[in-house]
Amino acid sequence: MQPNYLQLTQMFKRILVANRGEIALRIIRACHELNIETVAVYSIADRDAEHVRCADHAICIGESAPSKSYLNASVIISAAELVGADAIHPGYGFLAENALFAEMCEASGFHFIGPKPESISLMGDKISAIKALKPFGIEPVPGSSDFDSDKSLAQCADAIGYPVLIKSAFAGGGRGMRIVTSAKELPQAMKEAELEAEHACQNRTVYVEKYLESPRHIEFQVLSDAFGNVLILGERDCSIQRRYQKIIEEAPALNLPDDQLKTLHGKITKALQSLSYIGAGTLEFLYQDGHFYFIEMNTRLQVEHPVTEEIFDVDIVKEQINIASGHTLSIINPKQNGHAIECRIVAEDPVKGIPSPGVITQLRLPGGPGVRIESDLYQGQMVSPYYDPMICKIVVHAKTRDDAIKRMQCALSHLLIEGISTNREALIDIIQQSWYKNLKSTTHSLNLHFKAAKDVISS
Ligand code: ADP
Ligand code: ADP
Ligand code: MG
């Protein structure tokens, strides 16, 4: 049962944050600024975590493995009942895009701070998302909407023309994707993609689209309330990726034609109003040869939301809470100012690219004007092998993109994390490259860059 959003006039009194790490802290801080009490949930591995210390209440929800704690919907609902929370914020990852969880929250009398379960289901399946947005003139990558025909994947791939990309309909984080350059590679690639997809999200459905050779990843941040107001908070460029995962993001996305953006804003607004979408969300596109191709919509707060917040001076988390408690959007026509860049600090072995858990023996975080740190790190902390290795986000804001790059360079060089390996050096290297500085990045730039570096070492 959905709440009657229109009848709600009060802000929530107590919010349970169903997440961990930097994003749990981010949400707790926003709640405190709104005078809302917070409830942290934590696994055994996280008993000393910062989000547990900063919250007003904390409840242990199980063992360290995510399936036994942060992904255990029933235990999280029981925790909310125990402490008398009135709403649940899922953060990102874990249960954030789980329609069943959103439904369970509402059925148990808790407001889910996110879109309605129907919206989560519609957009959670990338094939249905593509089909839902096409009638509004939001075009997908060629091939990806052809799935109601009786054609097999092989017939679709032939019709599209190689190279094609096999993609999982439900998995995220770049999992279940395979580039296929010829028909004879297709069966094996399909098998691998299906297995990976099933492992990631217990669903092996895959589809196929044209593989774009040099796109930029451009995404639109949206906020919609229950009264039909839709706000598009500009675009982010998230082209710097490794293994289909973003590591540097920025806003605004530069060098895009204003007229095309304006048209697309109109289409997105119409689509979200018609689909009665309520809450924050992101529509992701690939941009190549002057065309925007829709790839997916994320019905949640995104990892890189701070770069948008910096240039518009808004708080997306507070706005999510505001919308979920039945108010109209509190932002009207925000002005854009300056340039923001985010770097994701990942605990990983820089050579092998595998996670590097361990104890942080020394820690120095950067600071100063225009530097924002989203992190729950502390000296002596055990970076657990159980969770995502993204441990800290450095966000800088400055007047121009060049100033922001310089500021990021200083921030990264001041950052000191000892005891574990991180991608800090790689980030410093990337933002110094001429192709990055000169706005020539595509989603393939990093792979090409690392391949070139490897070739130099092995020659
Ligand atoms: P996920 O759910 O894993 O985020 P997306 O569909 O958003 O999946 O794609 C993630 C990334 O994979 C994109 O940002 C882009 O770099 C790459 N990608 C996705 N579709 C294509 C495509 N058709 N051609 C080239 N690259 C693609
Ligand atoms: P976005 O589309 O917001 O950039 P991604 O598609 O990169 O997000 O997916 C979110 C990433 O964050 C995933 O790799 C996921 O495993 C990871 N993740 C999920 N929850 C957390 C968390 N609490 N702390 C750090 N990383 C997380
Ligand atoms: Mg994506």
PDB file of N, CA and C in Angstrom, residues 115 158 319 334 371 374 424:
ATOM      1  N   PRO A 115      11.631   6.215  -4.918  1.00  0.00           N
ATOM      2  CA  PRO A 115      10.440   6.159  -5.762  1.00  0.00           C
ATOM      3  C   PRO A 115       9.488   5.025  -5.363  1.00  0.00           C
ATOM      4  N   ASP A 158      22.976  -9.795 -35.556  1.00  0.00           N
ATOM      5  CA  ASP A 158      23.226  -9.703 -37.006  1.00  0.00           C
ATOM      6  C   ASP A 158      22.589  -8.447 -37.576  1.00  0.00           C
ATOM      7  N   GLU A 319      16.421  16.914  -0.069  1.00  0.00           N
ATOM      8  CA  GLU A 319      15.294  17.025  -1.001  1.00  0.00           C
ATOM      9  C   GLU A 319      14.567  15.684  -1.129  1.00  0.00           C
ATOM     10  N   PRO A 334      17.286  26.586  -9.622  1.00  0.00           N
ATOM     11  CA  PRO A 334      18.598  26.841  -9.008  1.00  0.00           C
ATOM     12  C   PRO A 334      19.623  27.305 -10.045  1.00  0.00           C
ATOM     13  N   VAL A 371      37.039  22.047  -0.997  1.00  0.00           N
ATOM     14  CA  VAL A 371      37.351  20.606  -0.938  1.00  0.00           C
ATOM     15  C   VAL A 371      36.370  19.932   0.018  1.00  0.00           C
ATOM     16  N   GLU A 374      33.846  13.042   1.417  1.00  0.00           N
ATOM     17  CA  GLU A 374      32.755  12.147   1.827  1.00  0.00           C
ATOM     18  C   GLU A 374      33.411  10.821   2.175  1.00  0.00           C
ATOM     19  N   ARG A 424      45.031   6.062  -5.516  1.00  0.00           N
ATOM     20  CA  ARG A 424      45.381   7.486  -5.474  1.00  0.00           C
ATOM     21  C   ARG A 424      46.356   7.881  -6.588  1.00  0.00           C
TER      22      ARG A 424
END
